[in-house]
Short mmCIF file of C-alpha atoms in Angstrom, two decimals:
data_model
loop_
_atom_site.label_atom_id
_atom_site.label_comp_id
_atom_site.label_asym_id
_atom_site.label_seq_id
_atom_site.Cartn_x
_atom_site.Cartn_y
_atom_site.Cartn_z
CA MET A 1 0.00 0.00 0.00
CA GLN A 2 1.34 3.43 -1.02
CA ILE A 3 -0.28 6.75 -0.08
CA TYR A 4 0.14 9.97 -2.06
CA LYS A 5 -1.01 13.54 -1.61
CA VAL A 6 -2.68 14.58 -4.88
CA GLY A 7 -4.39 17.39 -6.74
CA GLY A 8 -4.92 20.85 -5.32
CA ALA A 9 -2.72 20.39 -2.26
CA VAL A 10 0.30 19.64 -4.47
CA ARG A 11 -0.58 22.40 -6.95
CA ASP A 12 -0.98 25.10 -4.30
CA ARG A 13 2.17 24.10 -2.42
CA LEU A 14 4.17 24.47 -5.64
CA LEU A 15 2.52 27.84 -6.26
CA GLY A 16 3.40 28.98 -2.75
CA LYS A 17 -0.26 29.34 -1.85
CA PRO A 18 -1.89 28.21 1.41
CA VAL A 19 -2.99 24.57 1.33
CA THR A 20 -6.46 24.14 2.83
CA ASP A 21 -7.98 20.85 1.68
CA ILE A 22 -5.79 17.78 1.21
CA ASP A 23 -6.80 14.83 -0.97
CA TRP A 24 -5.05 11.48 -0.70
CA VAL A 25 -4.95 8.55 -3.09
CA VAL A 26 -4.08 5.02 -2.00
CA VAL A 27 -2.35 2.72 -4.50
CA GLY A 28 -2.17 -1.05 -4.10
CA ALA A 29 -4.89 -1.47 -1.46
CA THR A 30 -8.27 -3.16 -1.26
CA THR A 31 -11.42 -1.99 0.50
CA GLU A 32 -10.94 -4.77 3.04
CA GLU A 33 -7.42 -3.56 3.88
CA MET A 34 -8.66 0.00 4.39
CA LEU A 35 -11.44 -1.15 6.70
CA ALA A 36 -8.99 -3.31 8.66
CA LYS A 37 -6.84 -0.23 9.30
CA GLY A 38 -9.83 1.64 10.73
CA TYR A 39 -10.73 3.82 7.74
CA ARG A 40 -14.43 4.63 7.53
CA PRO A 41 -16.13 4.26 4.11
CA VAL A 42 -18.05 7.27 2.73
CA GLY A 43 -18.06 6.83 -1.05
CA ALA A 44 -21.26 5.61 -2.64
CA ASP A 45 -19.96 5.51 -6.23
CA PHE A 46 -16.32 4.60 -5.61
CA PRO A 47 -14.20 3.65 -2.59
CA VAL A 48 -13.50 6.77 -0.52
CA PHE A 49 -12.61 6.52 3.15
CA LEU A 50 -12.14 8.86 6.09
CA HIS A 51 -8.90 8.58 8.05
CA PRO A 52 -9.59 7.20 11.54
CA LYS A 53 -7.82 10.13 13.23
CA SER A 54 -7.59 13.15 10.89
CA GLY A 55 -10.93 12.64 9.15
CA GLU A 56 -9.32 13.49 5.78
CA GLU A 57 -10.48 11.72 2.63
CA TYR A 58 -8.49 8.83 1.19
CA ALA A 59 -9.58 7.38 -2.16
CA LEU A 60 -8.45 4.12 -3.71
CA ALA A 61 -6.68 4.63 -7.03
CA ARG A 62 -9.25 4.19 -9.77
CA THR A 63 -9.94 4.43 -13.48
CA GLU A 64 -13.16 5.65 -15.04
CA ARG A 65 -15.10 5.04 -18.21
CA LYS A 66 -17.83 7.14 -19.80
CA SER A 67 -21.15 5.30 -19.53
CA GLY A 68 -23.84 7.97 -19.84
CA ARG A 69 -24.59 11.67 -20.12
CA GLY A 70 -23.51 14.40 -17.75
CA TYR A 71 -21.29 14.67 -14.72
CA GLY A 72 -22.55 11.41 -13.20
CA GLY A 73 -22.33 9.33 -16.38
CA PHE A 74 -19.22 7.35 -15.45
CA THR A 75 -18.35 3.84 -14.37
CA PHE A 76 -15.46 3.61 -11.91
CA HIS A 77 -13.02 0.75 -11.39
CA ALA A 78 -10.85 0.58 -8.27
CA SER A 79 -8.43 -2.24 -7.60
CA PRO A 80 -4.89 -2.76 -6.23
CA GLU A 81 -3.65 -3.08 -9.84
CA VAL A 82 -4.57 0.52 -10.76
CA THR A 83 -1.37 2.57 -10.94
CA LEU A 84 -0.85 6.11 -9.73
CA GLU A 85 -0.36 7.28 -13.34
CA GLU A 86 -3.68 5.67 -14.34
CA ASP A 87 -5.42 7.45 -11.48
CA LEU A 88 -3.88 10.83 -12.35
CA ILE A 89 -4.73 10.65 -16.07
CA ARG A 90 -8.47 10.78 -15.35
CA ARG A 91 -8.09 14.23 -13.71
CA ASP A 92 -9.03 17.45 -15.46
CA LEU A 93 -5.93 19.67 -15.70
CA THR A 94 -2.24 18.84 -15.71
CA ILE A 95 -1.70 21.16 -12.73
CA ASN A 96 -4.19 19.01 -10.80
CA ALA A 97 -2.64 15.71 -11.94
CA MET A 98 0.46 15.68 -9.76
CA ALA A 99 1.15 13.61 -6.66
CA GLU A 100 3.78 13.54 -3.96
CA ASP A 101 4.78 11.00 -1.33
CA ASP A 102 5.50 11.66 2.33
CA GLN A 103 9.03 12.84 1.39
CA GLN A 104 7.56 15.41 -1.08
CA ASN A 105 8.97 13.46 -4.03
CA LEU A 106 6.90 14.62 -6.99
CA THR A 107 5.16 12.30 -9.47
CA ASP A 108 4.29 14.40 -12.51
CA PRO A 109 3.65 12.20 -15.57
CA TYR A 110 1.65 14.83 -17.47
CA HIS A 111 3.95 17.85 -16.99
CA GLY A 112 1.82 19.76 -14.53
CA GLN A 113 4.83 21.50 -12.97
CA ARG A 114 5.90 22.82 -16.38
CA ASP A 115 2.38 24.16 -16.98
CA LEU A 116 2.42 25.78 -13.53
CA GLU A 117 5.62 27.59 -14.45
CA GLU A 118 4.27 28.60 -17.86
CA ARG A 119 0.92 29.65 -16.33
CA ILE A 120 -1.17 27.37 -18.55
CA LEU A 121 -4.42 25.57 -17.76
CA ARG A 122 -4.19 22.47 -19.95
CA HIS A 123 -6.27 19.28 -20.03
CA VAL A 124 -4.57 16.00 -19.14
CA SER A 125 -6.09 13.78 -21.82
CA PRO A 126 -8.86 13.72 -24.47
CA ALA A 127 -11.09 12.15 -21.80
CA PHE A 128 -11.44 15.73 -20.50
CA ALA A 129 -14.25 16.17 -23.05
CA GLU A 130 -16.32 13.41 -21.44
CA ASP A 131 -17.23 15.46 -18.35
CA PRO A 132 -19.25 18.66 -18.93
CA LEU A 133 -18.63 19.91 -15.39
CA ARG A 134 -15.01 20.47 -16.38
CA VAL A 135 -16.03 23.43 -18.53
CA LEU A 136 -17.16 25.22 -15.37
CA ARG A 137 -14.20 24.01 -13.35
CA VAL A 138 -11.61 25.25 -15.83
CA ALA A 139 -13.35 28.63 -16.06
CA ARG A 140 -13.30 28.78 -12.25
CA PHE A 141 -9.57 27.99 -12.12
CA ALA A 142 -9.02 30.69 -14.73
CA ALA A 143 -10.75 33.16 -12.40
CA ARG A 144 -8.81 31.94 -9.36
CA TYR A 145 -5.38 32.16 -10.96
CA ALA A 146 -5.88 35.09 -13.33
CA GLU A 147 -3.87 37.33 -11.02
CA LEU A 148 -0.88 35.00 -11.54
CA GLY A 149 -1.24 35.26 -15.32
CA PHE A 150 -2.78 31.84 -16.01
CA LYS A 151 -4.53 31.35 -19.36
CA VAL A 152 -6.52 28.43 -20.78
CA ALA A 153 -4.53 26.52 -23.40
CA PRO A 154 -6.04 26.96 -26.90
CA GLU A 155 -6.47 23.21 -27.34
CA THR A 156 -8.26 22.97 -23.98
CA LEU A 157 -10.52 25.86 -24.91
CA GLU A 158 -11.35 24.00 -28.13
CA LEU A 159 -12.38 20.90 -26.15
CA MET A 160 -14.50 23.11 -23.92
CA ARG A 161 -16.11 24.54 -27.06
CA GLN A 162 -16.87 21.04 -28.32
CA LEU A 163 -18.45 20.16 -24.97
CA SER A 164 -20.54 23.32 -25.07
CA GLU A 165 -21.86 22.42 -28.52
CA SER A 166 -22.46 18.75 -27.70
CA GLY A 167 -25.55 19.20 -25.53
CA GLU A 168 -23.72 17.70 -22.53
CA LEU A 169 -23.92 20.93 -20.51
CA GLU A 170 -27.70 20.58 -20.39
CA ALA A 171 -27.23 17.30 -18.52
CA LEU A 172 -25.62 19.05 -15.55
CA THR A 173 -27.84 19.24 -12.49
CA ALA A 174 -28.74 22.63 -11.05
CA GLU A 175 -27.00 21.72 -7.81
CA ARG A 176 -23.66 20.84 -9.45
CA SER A 177 -23.77 23.91 -11.69
CA TRP A 178 -24.59 26.24 -8.81
CA LYS A 179 -21.78 24.80 -6.69
CA GLU A 180 -19.25 25.70 -9.39
CA ILE A 181 -20.85 29.05 -10.26
CA SER A 182 -21.08 30.21 -6.65
CA ARG A 183 -17.48 29.20 -5.94
CA ALA A 184 -16.31 30.96 -9.11
CA LEU A 185 -18.17 34.16 -8.25
CA MET A 186 -16.32 34.27 -4.93
CA GLU A 187 -12.89 34.14 -6.60
CA ASP A 188 -10.78 37.31 -6.82
CA GLN A 189 -11.58 37.82 -10.51
CA PRO A 190 -15.04 36.33 -11.15
CA GLN A 191 -15.40 38.30 -14.37
CA VAL A 192 -12.75 36.00 -15.88
CA PHE A 193 -15.03 33.03 -15.16
CA ILE A 194 -17.83 34.59 -17.20
CA GLN A 195 -15.44 35.64 -19.98
CA VAL A 196 -13.97 32.14 -20.33
CA LEU A 197 -17.46 30.62 -20.43
CA ARG A 198 -18.27 33.05 -23.21
CA ASP A 199 -15.04 32.32 -25.08
CA CYS A 200 -15.89 28.61 -25.30
CA GLY A 201 -19.59 29.07 -26.07
CA ALA A 202 -20.78 27.77 -22.69
CA LEU A 203 -22.29 31.05 -21.53
CA LYS A 204 -24.93 31.07 -24.27
CA VAL A 205 -25.92 27.54 -23.20
CA LEU A 206 -25.89 28.04 -19.42
CA MET A 207 -26.88 31.72 -19.18
CA PRO A 208 -28.13 32.92 -22.57
CA GLU A 209 -29.64 35.94 -20.80
CA VAL A 210 -26.16 37.14 -19.79
CA ASP A 211 -24.59 36.20 -23.12
CA ALA A 212 -27.22 38.30 -24.92
CA LEU A 213 -25.85 41.47 -23.29
CA PHE A 214 -22.62 41.40 -25.27
CA GLY A 215 -22.77 43.65 -28.30
CA VAL A 216 -25.73 45.61 -26.94
CA PRO A 217 -24.79 49.33 -26.72
CA GLN A 218 -25.68 51.79 -23.94
CA PRO A 219 -25.52 55.61 -23.95
CA GLU A 220 -21.84 56.59 -23.94
CA ALA A 221 -22.49 59.56 -21.63
CA HIS A 222 -23.38 57.19 -18.79
CA HIS A 223 -21.45 54.15 -20.00
CA PRO A 224 -18.06 54.99 -21.55
CA GLU A 225 -17.52 51.25 -22.07
CA ILE A 226 -20.72 51.26 -24.22
CA ASP A 227 -21.16 47.45 -24.40
CA SER A 228 -23.69 46.06 -21.88
CA GLY A 229 -21.80 42.79 -21.53
CA ILE A 230 -18.49 44.53 -20.83
CA HIS A 231 -20.30 46.67 -18.26
CA THR A 232 -21.65 43.58 -16.52
CA LEU A 233 -18.14 42.09 -16.30
CA SER A 234 -16.84 45.39 -14.89
CA VAL A 235 -19.58 45.52 -12.23
CA LEU A 236 -18.74 41.94 -11.24
CA GLU A 237 -15.06 42.87 -11.08
CA GLN A 238 -15.84 45.81 -8.78
CA SER A 239 -17.91 43.59 -6.50
CA ALA A 240 -14.87 41.34 -6.04
CA LEU A 241 -12.44 44.22 -5.56
CA HIS A 242 -14.69 45.50 -2.78
CA LYS A 243 -14.99 42.01 -1.20
CA GLN A 244 -18.76 41.80 -1.54
CA PRO A 245 -20.68 38.66 -0.48
CA LEU A 246 -22.14 36.13 -2.91
CA THR A 247 -25.60 37.71 -2.78
CA VAL A 248 -24.24 41.02 -4.08
CA ARG A 249 -22.06 39.40 -6.72
CA TRP A 250 -24.99 37.35 -8.06
CA ALA A 251 -27.15 40.48 -8.20
CA CYS A 252 -24.36 42.36 -10.00
CA LEU A 253 -24.17 39.63 -12.65
CA LEU A 254 -27.92 39.71 -13.33
CA HIS A 255 -28.89 43.35 -12.71
CA ASP A 256 -29.06 44.47 -16.37
CA LEU A 257 -30.55 41.41 -18.09
CA GLY A 258 -33.46 43.47 -19.39
CA LYS A 259 -31.13 45.33 -21.75
CA GLY A 260 -30.80 42.14 -23.76
CA LEU A 261 -34.49 42.44 -24.66
CA THR A 262 -34.34 46.01 -26.02
CA PRO A 263 -35.19 46.12 -29.76
CA GLU A 264 -32.24 47.30 -31.88
CA ASP A 265 -34.17 50.30 -33.19
CA GLU A 266 -34.34 51.63 -29.61
CA TRP A 267 -30.58 51.31 -28.94
CA PRO A 268 -28.67 52.70 -27.10
CA ARG A 269 -31.54 53.61 -24.74
CA HIS A 270 -33.11 50.91 -22.63
CA ILE A 271 -36.48 52.17 -21.45
CA ALA A 272 -37.99 50.11 -18.61
CA HIS A 273 -35.19 47.54 -18.80
CA GLU A 274 -35.48 47.13 -15.03
CA HIS A 275 -39.02 45.75 -15.24
CA LYS A 276 -38.40 43.78 -18.45
CA GLY A 277 -35.44 42.03 -16.88
CA LEU A 278 -37.34 40.57 -13.93
CA LYS A 279 -38.66 37.54 -15.82
CA LEU A 280 -35.12 36.80 -17.05
CA ILE A 281 -33.62 37.14 -13.57
CA LYS A 282 -36.31 34.84 -12.25
CA ALA A 283 -35.56 32.28 -14.97
CA VAL A 284 -31.83 32.23 -14.18
CA ASN A 285 -32.53 32.01 -10.45
CA GLU A 286 -34.77 29.00 -10.96
CA ARG A 287 -32.49 27.31 -13.50
CA PHE A 288 -29.66 27.07 -10.97
CA LYS A 289 -31.82 26.83 -7.86
CA ALA A 290 -29.92 29.76 -6.36
CA PRO A 291 -30.34 30.22 -2.58
CA LYS A 292 -33.33 32.30 -1.54
CA ASP A 293 -31.28 35.29 -0.38
CA CYS A 294 -29.45 35.41 -3.72
CA GLN A 295 -32.72 35.15 -5.64
CA GLU A 296 -34.42 37.90 -3.66
CA LEU A 297 -31.58 40.39 -3.86
CA ALA A 298 -31.05 39.80 -7.59
CA LEU A 299 -34.71 40.57 -8.30
CA LEU A 300 -34.75 43.66 -6.07
CA VAL A 301 -31.51 45.05 -7.51
CA GLY A 302 -32.75 44.36 -11.03
CA GLN A 303 -35.99 46.24 -10.36
CA TYR A 304 -34.69 49.17 -8.33
CA HIS A 305 -31.02 49.85 -9.18
CA THR A 306 -31.86 52.96 -11.19
CA HIS A 307 -33.83 54.20 -8.16
CA GLY A 308 -30.58 53.83 -6.25
CA HIS A 309 -28.71 55.95 -8.78
CA ARG A 310 -31.41 58.64 -8.70
CA ALA A 311 -31.83 58.50 -4.91
CA LEU A 312 -31.01 62.19 -4.36
CA ASP A 313 -33.76 63.20 -6.79
CA LEU A 314 -36.49 60.80 -5.62
CA LYS A 315 -39.62 62.26 -4.11
CA ALA A 316 -40.09 61.44 -0.44
CA SER A 317 -43.07 59.24 -1.31
CA THR A 318 -41.01 57.26 -3.86
CA LEU A 319 -38.22 56.93 -1.32
CA LEU A 320 -40.69 55.53 1.21
CA GLU A 321 -42.02 53.03 -1.33
CA LEU A 322 -38.45 51.91 -2.01
CA LEU A 323 -37.76 51.38 1.68
CA GLN A 324 -41.04 49.50 2.10
CA SER A 325 -40.19 47.24 -0.86
CA PHE A 326 -37.04 46.14 0.95
CA ASP A 327 -38.73 45.82 4.35
CA VAL A 328 -35.89 47.87 5.86
CA TYR A 329 -37.52 47.66 9.29
CA ARG A 330 -37.06 43.88 9.57
CA ARG A 331 -34.45 43.23 6.85
CA PRO A 332 -31.84 46.01 7.20
CA GLN A 333 -29.01 43.89 5.81
CA ARG A 334 -30.81 43.27 2.52
CA PHE A 335 -31.16 47.03 1.92
CA GLU A 336 -27.46 47.52 2.72
CA GLU A 337 -26.59 44.87 0.11
CA PHE A 338 -28.82 46.67 -2.40
CA ILE A 339 -26.97 49.92 -1.73
CA VAL A 340 -23.54 48.38 -2.32
CA ALA A 341 -24.77 46.58 -5.45
CA CYS A 342 -25.89 49.95 -6.82
CA GLU A 343 -22.49 51.40 -5.97
CA MET A 344 -20.74 48.54 -7.79
CA ASP A 345 -22.98 49.24 -10.79
CA ALA A 346 -21.99 52.92 -10.73
CA ARG A 347 -18.28 52.06 -10.48
CA GLY A 348 -18.36 49.32 -13.12
CA ARG A 349 -17.89 51.80 -15.94
CA LYS A 350 -14.74 52.55 -17.90
CA GLY A 351 -12.76 55.33 -16.25
CA LEU A 352 -15.31 55.78 -13.44
CA GLU A 353 -14.11 53.05 -11.10
CA GLN A 354 -13.03 55.56 -8.44
CA ARG A 355 -16.11 57.79 -8.63
CA SER A 356 -17.82 58.84 -5.41
CA TYR A 357 -21.31 57.56 -4.74
CA PRO A 358 -23.10 59.96 -2.36
CA GLN A 359 -26.35 58.08 -2.97
CA ALA A 360 -25.10 55.33 -0.65
CA ASP A 361 -24.96 57.43 2.52
CA TYR A 362 -28.13 59.26 1.52
CA LEU A 363 -30.05 55.99 1.26
CA ARG A 364 -28.59 54.73 4.55
CA GLY A 365 -29.68 57.95 6.20
CA ALA A 366 -33.19 57.66 4.75
CA ALA A 367 -33.49 54.11 6.06
CA ASN A 368 -32.39 55.23 9.53
CA VAL A 369 -34.91 58.08 9.51
CA ALA A 370 -37.76 55.77 8.52
CA ARG A 371 -36.77 53.19 11.12
CA GLY A 372 -36.54 55.93 13.74
CA VAL A 373 -40.25 56.77 13.63
CA ALA A 374 -41.67 55.54 16.93
CA VAL A 375 -44.81 53.41 17.05
CA GLN A 376 -45.64 53.99 20.72
CA PRO A 377 -47.00 57.58 20.36
CA LEU A 378 -49.39 56.35 17.67
CA LEU A 379 -50.58 53.50 19.88
CA GLU A 380 -51.17 56.01 22.67
CA LYS A 381 -53.35 58.03 20.30
CA GLY A 382 -55.55 54.96 19.82
CA PHE A 383 -54.40 53.82 16.38
CA LYS A 384 -54.55 50.06 15.77
CA GLY A 385 -54.84 47.54 12.93
CA PRO A 386 -54.77 48.94 9.39
CA GLU A 387 -55.24 52.48 10.73
CA LEU A 388 -52.00 52.15 12.68
CA GLY A 389 -50.19 51.09 9.52
CA GLU A 390 -51.47 54.12 7.62
CA ALA A 391 -50.62 56.48 10.48
CA LEU A 392 -47.11 55.03 10.67
CA LYS A 393 -46.70 55.48 6.93
CA ARG A 394 -47.77 59.14 7.20
CA GLU A 395 -45.26 59.79 10.00
CA ARG A 396 -42.48 58.13 8.05
CA LEU A 397 -43.33 60.16 4.97
CA LYS A 398 -43.25 63.35 7.04
CA ALA A 399 -39.86 62.36 8.47
CA LEU A 400 -38.46 61.58 5.03
CA LYS A 401 -39.65 64.95 3.66
CA ALA A 402 -37.80 66.68 6.48
CA TYR A 403 -34.73 64.53 5.82
CA LYS A 404 -34.83 65.37 2.11
CA GLU A 405 -35.10 69.09 2.83
CA SER A 406 -32.21 69.05 5.29
CA ALA A 407 -30.04 67.08 2.87
CA ALA A 408 -30.72 69.63 0.11
CA SER A 409 -29.85 72.63 2.26
#
């Protein structure tokens, strides 16, 4: 029995990056031997075990064969005869197909170390094209390592393009897709993930609503970058630069989908794109079964982001309606995430990345004013039920009018 550290742990050590998760592969062992040594089985599809003390995963060396559609369409074979090289060749990228023993002696049959040095994301073997999930994984690695100068090898991008055209991407489950998408959006350069998906034709399969934004012009006065797709990538980039949570990043990606529906004869204006985009945002949310908080914020940002930009000019009554829509009294965090999404939208424009956004503090102040209206005096006056709600609304409107006047002076 021989045990090797494999995959990401080896890759990141060679890159000088922190190693978080460690995967182990066991060569020359049987399931019975693993159980006898106290390892606990966890793998349903192939033999994976938990170490009796560390709890880390140890997998028996295995080969795989394509047997159906999608990510799960594989038959696995694990036996003591499977070599380390045979196990490594089934992996996606050369930089993930290296192993080392307990003395840090490197086994690198597919030149992963060379590709690390040359900053190339390259597939290990033609079998890469059998697993559609790898399209998303490679795009995610491109986003993760973009800051180090990594690029997808042209021949790997071509295989990804073939996968995108094969219909295999449609076989991915919502859960698997969302796991990759959500992880990619939380990388330092998530816009690279979207760009790579677009480069290989996967974006128009997975998110045609986002793909449709590219080539759609916007008014240059407000959008020096002009192209709606480029703007979306820039907004996503800003959300990462400012360390925003997943909810905000997802909303940033989807906020302008309505612009993809604007007829060409109305370009570059996009009248009512906020409302038109809601059905598209809803469709993308449902397609990937995004978490509820991501779904809600994406819809709210899509509908109201231009309200955010025009906050200083909104009537007090419109401002109150906006606050009510977000339920700022019980859900203050959701309104804060809306504000920062609007700010990312304002900054995601060529040459305007450092612009100030006074609307943010103005909206925060308005929310505080509305929340500060006390209910007790109204109860003491005898208001209750629906009448109390109307009285509270009138007091909040009065407070917001005073706030608006003081802000203008």
